[in-house]
XYZ file of N, CA and C in Angstrom:
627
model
N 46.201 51.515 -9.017
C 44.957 51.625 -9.789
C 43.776 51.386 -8.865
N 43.005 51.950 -9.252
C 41.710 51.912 -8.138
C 40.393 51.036 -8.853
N 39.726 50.564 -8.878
C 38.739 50.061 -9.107
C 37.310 51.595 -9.275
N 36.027 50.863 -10.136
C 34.987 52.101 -10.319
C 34.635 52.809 -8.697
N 35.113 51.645 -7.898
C 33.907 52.018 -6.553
C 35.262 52.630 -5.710
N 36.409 53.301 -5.601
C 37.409 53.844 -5.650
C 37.710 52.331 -4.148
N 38.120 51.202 -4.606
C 38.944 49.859 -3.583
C 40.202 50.198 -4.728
N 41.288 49.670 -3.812
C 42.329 49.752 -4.713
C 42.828 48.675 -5.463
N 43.091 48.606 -6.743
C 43.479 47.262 -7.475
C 44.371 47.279 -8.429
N 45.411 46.119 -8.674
C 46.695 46.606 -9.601
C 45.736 46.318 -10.679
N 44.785 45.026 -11.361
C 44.684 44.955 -12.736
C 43.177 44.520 -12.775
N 42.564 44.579 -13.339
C 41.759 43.751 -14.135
C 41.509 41.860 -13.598
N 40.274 41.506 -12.706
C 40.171 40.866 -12.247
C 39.686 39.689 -13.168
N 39.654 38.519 -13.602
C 38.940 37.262 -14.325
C 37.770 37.696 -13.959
N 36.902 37.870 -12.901
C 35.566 38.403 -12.667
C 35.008 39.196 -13.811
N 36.059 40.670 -13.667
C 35.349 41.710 -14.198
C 35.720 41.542 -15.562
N 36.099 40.898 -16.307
C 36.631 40.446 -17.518
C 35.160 39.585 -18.179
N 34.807 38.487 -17.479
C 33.660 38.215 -17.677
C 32.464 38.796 -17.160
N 32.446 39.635 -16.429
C 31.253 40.443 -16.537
C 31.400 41.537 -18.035
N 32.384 42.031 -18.023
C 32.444 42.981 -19.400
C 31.977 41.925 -20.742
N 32.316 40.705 -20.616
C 31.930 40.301 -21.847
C 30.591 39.395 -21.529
N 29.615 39.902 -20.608
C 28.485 39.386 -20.897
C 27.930 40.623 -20.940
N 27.971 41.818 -20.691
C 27.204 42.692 -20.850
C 27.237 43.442 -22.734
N 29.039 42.977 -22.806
C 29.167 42.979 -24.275
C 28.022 41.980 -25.236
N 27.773 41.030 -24.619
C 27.104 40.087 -25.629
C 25.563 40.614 -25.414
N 25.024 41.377 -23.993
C 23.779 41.263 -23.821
C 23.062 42.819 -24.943
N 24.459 43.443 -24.864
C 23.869 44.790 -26.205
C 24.010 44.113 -27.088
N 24.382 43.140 -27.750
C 24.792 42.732 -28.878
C 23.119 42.121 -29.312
N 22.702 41.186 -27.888
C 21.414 40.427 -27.999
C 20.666 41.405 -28.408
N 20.456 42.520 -27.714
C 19.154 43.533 -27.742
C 19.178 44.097 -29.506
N 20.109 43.255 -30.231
C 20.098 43.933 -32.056
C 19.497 42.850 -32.423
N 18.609 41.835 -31.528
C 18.846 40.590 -32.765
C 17.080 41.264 -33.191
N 16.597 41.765 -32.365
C 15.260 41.895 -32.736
C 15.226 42.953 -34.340
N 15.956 43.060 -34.282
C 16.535 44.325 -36.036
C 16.279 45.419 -35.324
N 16.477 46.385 -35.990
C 16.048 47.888 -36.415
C 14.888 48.296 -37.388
N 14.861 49.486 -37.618
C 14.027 50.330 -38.368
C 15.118 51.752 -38.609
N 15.104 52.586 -39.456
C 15.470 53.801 -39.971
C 14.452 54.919 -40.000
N 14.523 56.188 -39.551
C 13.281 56.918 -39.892
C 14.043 58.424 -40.515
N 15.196 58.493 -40.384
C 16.284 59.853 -40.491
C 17.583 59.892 -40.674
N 18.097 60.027 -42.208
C 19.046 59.927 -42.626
C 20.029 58.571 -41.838
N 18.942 57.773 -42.092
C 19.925 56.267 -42.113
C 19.857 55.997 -40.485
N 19.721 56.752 -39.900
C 20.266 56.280 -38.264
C 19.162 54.923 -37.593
N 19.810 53.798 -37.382
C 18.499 52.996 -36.838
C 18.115 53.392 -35.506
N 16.709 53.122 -35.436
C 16.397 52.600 -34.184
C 16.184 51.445 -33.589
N 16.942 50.899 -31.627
C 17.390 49.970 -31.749
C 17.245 49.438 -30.288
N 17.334 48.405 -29.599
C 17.606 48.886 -28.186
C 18.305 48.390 -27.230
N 19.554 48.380 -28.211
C 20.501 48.302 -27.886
C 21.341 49.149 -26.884
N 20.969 50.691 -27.262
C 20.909 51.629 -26.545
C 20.494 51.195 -24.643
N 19.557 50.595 -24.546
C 19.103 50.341 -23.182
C 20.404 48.891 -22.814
N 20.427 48.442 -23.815
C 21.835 47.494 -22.904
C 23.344 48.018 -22.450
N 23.357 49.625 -23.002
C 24.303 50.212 -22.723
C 24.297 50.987 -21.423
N 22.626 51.578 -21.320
C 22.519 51.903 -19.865
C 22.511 51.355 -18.670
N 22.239 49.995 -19.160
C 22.376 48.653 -17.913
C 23.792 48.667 -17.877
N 24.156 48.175 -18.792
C 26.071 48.348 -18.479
C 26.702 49.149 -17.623
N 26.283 50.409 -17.848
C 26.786 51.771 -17.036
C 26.413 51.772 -15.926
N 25.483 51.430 -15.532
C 24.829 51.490 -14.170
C 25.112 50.376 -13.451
N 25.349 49.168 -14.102
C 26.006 48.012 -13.217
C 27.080 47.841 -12.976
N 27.828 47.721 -13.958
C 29.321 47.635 -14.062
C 30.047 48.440 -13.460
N 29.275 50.138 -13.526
C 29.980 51.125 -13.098
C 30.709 52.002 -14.201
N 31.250 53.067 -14.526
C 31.932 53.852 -15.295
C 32.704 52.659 -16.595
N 34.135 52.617 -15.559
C 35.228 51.900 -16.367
C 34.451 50.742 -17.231
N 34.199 49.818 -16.067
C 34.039 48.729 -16.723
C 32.622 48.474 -17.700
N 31.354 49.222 -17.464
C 30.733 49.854 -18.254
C 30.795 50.252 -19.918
N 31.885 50.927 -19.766
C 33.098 51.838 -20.677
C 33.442 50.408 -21.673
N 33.756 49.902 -21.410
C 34.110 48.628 -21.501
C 33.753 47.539 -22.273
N 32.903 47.481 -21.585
C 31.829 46.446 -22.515
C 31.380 46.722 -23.629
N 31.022 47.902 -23.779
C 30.838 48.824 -25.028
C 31.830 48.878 -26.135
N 33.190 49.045 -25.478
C 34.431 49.336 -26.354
C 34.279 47.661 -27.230
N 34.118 46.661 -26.170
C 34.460 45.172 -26.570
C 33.812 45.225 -27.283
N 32.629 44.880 -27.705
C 31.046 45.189 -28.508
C 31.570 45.578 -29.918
N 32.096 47.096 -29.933
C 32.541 47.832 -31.013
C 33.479 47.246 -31.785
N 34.623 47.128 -31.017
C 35.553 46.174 -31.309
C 35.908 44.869 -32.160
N 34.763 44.118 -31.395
C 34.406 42.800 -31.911
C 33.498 43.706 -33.588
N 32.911 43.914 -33.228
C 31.878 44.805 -35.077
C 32.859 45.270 -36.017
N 34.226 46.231 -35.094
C 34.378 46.970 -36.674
C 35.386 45.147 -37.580
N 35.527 44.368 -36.206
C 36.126 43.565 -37.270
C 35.713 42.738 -37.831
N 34.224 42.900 -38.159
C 33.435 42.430 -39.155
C 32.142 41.430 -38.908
N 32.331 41.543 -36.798
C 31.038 40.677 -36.478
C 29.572 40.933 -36.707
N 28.748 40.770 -36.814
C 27.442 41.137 -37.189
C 26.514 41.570 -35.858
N 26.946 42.464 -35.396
C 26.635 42.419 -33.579
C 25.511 43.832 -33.561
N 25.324 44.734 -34.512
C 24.926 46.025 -34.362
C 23.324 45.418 -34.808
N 22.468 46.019 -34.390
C 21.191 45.977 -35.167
C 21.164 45.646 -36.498
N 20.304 44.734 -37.073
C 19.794 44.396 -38.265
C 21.006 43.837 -38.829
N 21.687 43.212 -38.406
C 22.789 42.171 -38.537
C 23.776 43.079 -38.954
N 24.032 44.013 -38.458
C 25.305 44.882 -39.392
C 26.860 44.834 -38.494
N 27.641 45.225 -39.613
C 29.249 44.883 -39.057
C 30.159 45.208 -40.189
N 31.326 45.364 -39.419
C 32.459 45.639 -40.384
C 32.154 47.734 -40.148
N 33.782 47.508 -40.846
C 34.265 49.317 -40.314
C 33.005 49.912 -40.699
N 32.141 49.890 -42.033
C 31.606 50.502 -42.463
C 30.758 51.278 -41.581
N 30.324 50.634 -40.614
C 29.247 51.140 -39.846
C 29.863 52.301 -38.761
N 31.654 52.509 -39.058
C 32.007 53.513 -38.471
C 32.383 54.835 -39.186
N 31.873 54.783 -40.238
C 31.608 56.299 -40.858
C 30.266 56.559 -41.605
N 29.572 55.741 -41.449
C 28.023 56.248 -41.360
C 27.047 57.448 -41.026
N 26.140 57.575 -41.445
C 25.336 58.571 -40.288
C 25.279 58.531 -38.541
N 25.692 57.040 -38.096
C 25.070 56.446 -36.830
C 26.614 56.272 -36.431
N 27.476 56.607 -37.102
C 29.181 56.499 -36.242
C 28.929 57.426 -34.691
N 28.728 58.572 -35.442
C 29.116 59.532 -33.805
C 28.279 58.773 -32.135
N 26.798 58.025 -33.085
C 26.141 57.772 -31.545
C 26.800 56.350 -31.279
N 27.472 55.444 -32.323
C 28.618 54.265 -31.089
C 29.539 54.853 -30.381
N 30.302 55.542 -31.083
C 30.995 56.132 -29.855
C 30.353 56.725 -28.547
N 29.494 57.459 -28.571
C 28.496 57.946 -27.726
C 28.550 56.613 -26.936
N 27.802 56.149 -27.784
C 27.354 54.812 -26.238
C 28.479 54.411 -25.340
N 29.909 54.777 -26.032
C 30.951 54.371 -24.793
C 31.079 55.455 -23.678
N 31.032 57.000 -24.070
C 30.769 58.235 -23.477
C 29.770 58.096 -22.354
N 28.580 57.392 -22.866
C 27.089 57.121 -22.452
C 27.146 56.471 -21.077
N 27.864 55.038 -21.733
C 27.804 54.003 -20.685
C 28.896 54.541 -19.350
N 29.979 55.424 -19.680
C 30.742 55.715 -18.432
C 30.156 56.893 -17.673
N 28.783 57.871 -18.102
C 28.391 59.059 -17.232
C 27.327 58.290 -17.033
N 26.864 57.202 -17.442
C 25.479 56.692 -16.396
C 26.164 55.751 -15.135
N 27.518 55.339 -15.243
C 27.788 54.307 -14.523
C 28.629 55.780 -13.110
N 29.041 56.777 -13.627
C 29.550 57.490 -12.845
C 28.772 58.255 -11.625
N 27.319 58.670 -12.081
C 26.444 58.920 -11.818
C 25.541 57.828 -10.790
N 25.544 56.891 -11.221
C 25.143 55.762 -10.516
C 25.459 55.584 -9.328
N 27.260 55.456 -9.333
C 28.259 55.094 -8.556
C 28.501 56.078 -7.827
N 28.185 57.653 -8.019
C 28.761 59.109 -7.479
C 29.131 58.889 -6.137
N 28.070 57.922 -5.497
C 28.080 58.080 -3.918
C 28.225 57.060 -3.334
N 28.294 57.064 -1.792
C 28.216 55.302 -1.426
C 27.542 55.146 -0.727
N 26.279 56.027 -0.760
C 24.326 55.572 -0.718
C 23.705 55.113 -1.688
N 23.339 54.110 -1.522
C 22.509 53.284 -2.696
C 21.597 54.325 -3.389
N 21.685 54.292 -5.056
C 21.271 54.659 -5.807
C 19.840 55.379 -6.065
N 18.597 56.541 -5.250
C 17.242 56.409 -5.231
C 16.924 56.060 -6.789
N 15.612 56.142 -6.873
C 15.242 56.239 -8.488
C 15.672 57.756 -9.019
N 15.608 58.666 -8.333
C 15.888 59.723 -9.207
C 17.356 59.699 -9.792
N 18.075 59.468 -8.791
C 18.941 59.559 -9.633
C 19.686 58.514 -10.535
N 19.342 57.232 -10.587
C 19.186 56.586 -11.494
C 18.227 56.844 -12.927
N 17.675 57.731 -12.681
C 16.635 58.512 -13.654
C 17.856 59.327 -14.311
N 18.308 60.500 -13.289
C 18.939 61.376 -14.152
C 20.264 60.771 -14.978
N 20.634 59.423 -14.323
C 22.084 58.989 -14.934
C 21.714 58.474 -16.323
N 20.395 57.882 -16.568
C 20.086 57.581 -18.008
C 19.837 58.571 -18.777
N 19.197 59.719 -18.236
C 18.577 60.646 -19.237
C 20.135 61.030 -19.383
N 20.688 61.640 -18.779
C 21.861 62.316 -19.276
C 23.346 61.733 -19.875
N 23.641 60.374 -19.232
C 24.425 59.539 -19.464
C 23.976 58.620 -20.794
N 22.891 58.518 -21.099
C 22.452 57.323 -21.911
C 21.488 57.750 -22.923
N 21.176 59.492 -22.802
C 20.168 60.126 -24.238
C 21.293 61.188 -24.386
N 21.234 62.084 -23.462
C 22.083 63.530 -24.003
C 23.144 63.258 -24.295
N 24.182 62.678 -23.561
C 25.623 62.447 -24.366
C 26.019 61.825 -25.487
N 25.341 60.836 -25.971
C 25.102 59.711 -27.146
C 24.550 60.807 -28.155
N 23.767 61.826 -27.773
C 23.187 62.403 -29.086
C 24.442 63.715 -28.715
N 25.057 64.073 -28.091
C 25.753 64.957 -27.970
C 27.247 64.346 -28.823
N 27.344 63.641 -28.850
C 28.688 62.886 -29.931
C 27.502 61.869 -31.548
N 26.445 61.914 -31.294
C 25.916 61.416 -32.767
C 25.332 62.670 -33.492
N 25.028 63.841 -33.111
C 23.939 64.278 -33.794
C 25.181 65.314 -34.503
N 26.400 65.792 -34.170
C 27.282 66.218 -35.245
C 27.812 65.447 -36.452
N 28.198 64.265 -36.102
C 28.625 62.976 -36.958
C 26.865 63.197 -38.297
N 26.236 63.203 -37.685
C 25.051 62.500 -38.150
C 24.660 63.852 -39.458
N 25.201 64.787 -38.537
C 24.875 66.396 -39.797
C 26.147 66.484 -40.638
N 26.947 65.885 -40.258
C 28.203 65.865 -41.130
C 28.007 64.776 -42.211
N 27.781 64.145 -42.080
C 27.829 62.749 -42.871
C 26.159 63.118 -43.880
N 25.430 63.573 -42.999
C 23.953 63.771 -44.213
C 23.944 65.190 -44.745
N 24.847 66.108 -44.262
C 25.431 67.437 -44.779
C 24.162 68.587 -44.821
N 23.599 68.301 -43.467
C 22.504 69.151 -43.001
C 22.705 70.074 -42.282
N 22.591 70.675 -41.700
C 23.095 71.511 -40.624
C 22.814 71.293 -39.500
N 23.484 71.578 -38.324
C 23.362 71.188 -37.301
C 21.759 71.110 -36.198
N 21.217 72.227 -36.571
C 20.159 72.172 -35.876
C 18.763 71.493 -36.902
N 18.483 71.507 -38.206
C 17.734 70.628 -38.799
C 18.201 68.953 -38.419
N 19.481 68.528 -37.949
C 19.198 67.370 -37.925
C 19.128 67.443 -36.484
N 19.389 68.326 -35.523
C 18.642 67.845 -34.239
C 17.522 67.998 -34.243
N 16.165 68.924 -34.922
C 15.044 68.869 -34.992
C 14.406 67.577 -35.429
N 15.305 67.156 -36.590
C 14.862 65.413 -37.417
C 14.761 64.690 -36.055
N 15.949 65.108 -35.347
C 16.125 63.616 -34.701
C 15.315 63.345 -33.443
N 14.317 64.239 -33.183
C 13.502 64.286 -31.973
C 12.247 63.186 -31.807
N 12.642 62.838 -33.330
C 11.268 61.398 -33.351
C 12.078 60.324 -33.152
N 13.425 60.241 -32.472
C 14.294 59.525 -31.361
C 13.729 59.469 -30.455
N 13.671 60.546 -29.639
C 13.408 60.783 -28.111
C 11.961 60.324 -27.494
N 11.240 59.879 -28.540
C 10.333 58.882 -27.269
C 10.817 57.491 -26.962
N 11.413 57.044 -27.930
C 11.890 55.709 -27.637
C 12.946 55.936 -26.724
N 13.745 56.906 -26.599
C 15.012 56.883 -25.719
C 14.430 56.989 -24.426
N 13.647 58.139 -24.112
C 12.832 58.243 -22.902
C 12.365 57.071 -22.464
N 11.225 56.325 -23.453
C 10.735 54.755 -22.700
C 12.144 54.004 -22.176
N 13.086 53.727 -22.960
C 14.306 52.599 -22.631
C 14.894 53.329 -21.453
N 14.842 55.018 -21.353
C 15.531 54.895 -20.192
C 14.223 54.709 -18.704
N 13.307 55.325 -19.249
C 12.118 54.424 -18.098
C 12.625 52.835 -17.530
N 12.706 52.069 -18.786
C 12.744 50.690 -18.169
C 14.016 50.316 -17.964
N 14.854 51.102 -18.259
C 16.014 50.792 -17.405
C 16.016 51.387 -15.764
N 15.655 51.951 -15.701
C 15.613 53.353 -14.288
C 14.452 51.474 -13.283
N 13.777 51.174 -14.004
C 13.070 50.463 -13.119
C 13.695 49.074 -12.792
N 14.318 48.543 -14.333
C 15.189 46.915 -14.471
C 16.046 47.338 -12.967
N 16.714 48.386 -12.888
C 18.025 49.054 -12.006
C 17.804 48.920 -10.666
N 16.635 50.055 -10.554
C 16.118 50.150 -9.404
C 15.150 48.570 -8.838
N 14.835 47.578 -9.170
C 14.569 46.533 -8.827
C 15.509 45.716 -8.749
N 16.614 45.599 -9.534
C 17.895 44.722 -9.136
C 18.759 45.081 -7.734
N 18.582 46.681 -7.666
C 19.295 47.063 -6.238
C 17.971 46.670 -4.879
N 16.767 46.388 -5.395
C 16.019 45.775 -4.096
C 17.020 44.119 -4.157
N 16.333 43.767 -5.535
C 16.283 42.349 -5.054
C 17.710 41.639 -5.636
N 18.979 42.008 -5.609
C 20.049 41.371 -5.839
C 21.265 42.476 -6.007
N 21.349 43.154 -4.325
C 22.142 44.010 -5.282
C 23.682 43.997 -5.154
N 23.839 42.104 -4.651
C 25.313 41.923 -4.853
C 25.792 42.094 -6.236
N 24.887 42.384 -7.385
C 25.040 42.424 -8.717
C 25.878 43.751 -9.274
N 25.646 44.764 -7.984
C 26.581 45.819 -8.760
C 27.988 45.907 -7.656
N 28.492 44.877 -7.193
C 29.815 44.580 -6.326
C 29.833 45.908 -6.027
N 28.957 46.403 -4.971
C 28.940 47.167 -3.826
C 27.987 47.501 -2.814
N 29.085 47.919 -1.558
C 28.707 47.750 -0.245
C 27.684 49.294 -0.655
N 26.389 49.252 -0.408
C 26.129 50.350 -0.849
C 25.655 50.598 0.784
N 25.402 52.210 1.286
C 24.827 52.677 2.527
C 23.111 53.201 1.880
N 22.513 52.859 2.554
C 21.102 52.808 2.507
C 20.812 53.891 3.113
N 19.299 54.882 2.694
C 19.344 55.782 3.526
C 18.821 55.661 4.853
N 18.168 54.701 5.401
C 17.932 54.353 6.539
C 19.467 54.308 7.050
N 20.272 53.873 7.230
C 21.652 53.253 7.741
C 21.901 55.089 8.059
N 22.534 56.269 6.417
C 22.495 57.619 6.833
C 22.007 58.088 7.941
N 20.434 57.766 8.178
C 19.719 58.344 8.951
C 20.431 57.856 10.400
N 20.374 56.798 10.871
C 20.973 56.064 12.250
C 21.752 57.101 12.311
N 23.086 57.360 11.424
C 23.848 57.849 11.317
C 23.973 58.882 12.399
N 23.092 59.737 11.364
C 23.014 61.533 11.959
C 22.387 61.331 13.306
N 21.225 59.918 13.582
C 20.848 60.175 14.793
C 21.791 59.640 16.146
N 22.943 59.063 15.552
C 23.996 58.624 16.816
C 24.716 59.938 17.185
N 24.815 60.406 18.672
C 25.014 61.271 19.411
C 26.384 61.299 19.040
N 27.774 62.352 19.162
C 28.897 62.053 19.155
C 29.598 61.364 19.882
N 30.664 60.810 20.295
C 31.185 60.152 20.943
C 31.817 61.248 22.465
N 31.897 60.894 23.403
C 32.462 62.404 24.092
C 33.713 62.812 23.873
């Protein structure tokens, strides 16, 4: 078995066990502030942004992860989702398809993140949220969401576009939380990352004869 950053490992370390369950508890935190509803039931929440931190720190798997725990711990009745909600119910809702999403979410922002083993620029920590942490989440919620309010598919993606400024800001301040943790601590994402200065040396060392 390999680990996110491809080191090789038989299992699941006590480390990464408690990192998954603080990032589990830190989406859980980002519900205590409640929600709001504006479209067939779905809250808004931002919680969402503790899923993109997940992905991008943790990495894919374990990312993946924290999310699953989160869910997990809810459908069996914890009060962990926005506006104190819990229990299965909240998994056939209007807002079912985008939890799952967020596990989808959290493993293409953490994959994206991780793609390489040059430290992360902002862009592409940019593109791993927009696409990992808005498009895929609405790419597994916004069918759930027309099924369940029995709209059709493209009226409820039109509804749901008074989403997308808030998703855009959270992934702004995640792209920046990210990109400032890899200045100033970035033993935080347990990797040796290559800098592009280091690349550059690189290409400028002559071959060997």
């Amino acid at each position: 078995m390999r680990d996110d950053h491809g080191t090789p490992r038989r299992a699941f370390e006590a480390s990464d066990l408690a990192r998954v369950a603080v990032f589990a508890a830190l989406i859980a935190a980002l519900g205590l502030p409640g929600s709001f509803s504006v479209f067939g039931g779905v809250p808004i929440t931002a919680q969402t942004f503790g899923v993109m931190l997940a992905g991008a720190i943790l990495g894919p798997r374990l990312g993946a992860l924290a999310v699953v725990a989160l869910l997990t711990l809810t459908a069996a009745g914890l009060p962990l989702l926005a506006g104190g909600r819990g229990g299965i119910s909240v998994f056939v809702g209007p807002s079912a398809g985008y939890l799952i999403g967020w596990i989808a979410g959290a493993f293409v922002v953490g994959l994206i993140v991780h793609s390489s083993a040059r430290k992360p620029t902002v862009w592409r920590t940019a593109l791993a949220m927009v696409v990992g942490g808005i498009l895929v989440i609405y790419a597994f919620g916004l069918p759930v969401q027309s099924l369940v309010t029995r709209l059709s598919l493209p009226q409820t993606a039109v509804a749901s576009l008074v989403f997308v400024p808030g998703d855009l800001a959270k992934a702004v301040l995640a792209t920046v939380t990210v990109s400032t943790l890899l200045r100033a601590y970035p033993r935080a994402f347990r990797r040796n990352w290559r800098s592009v200065e280091s690349r550059d040396a690189d290409d400028r060392t002559p071959p060997a004869p």
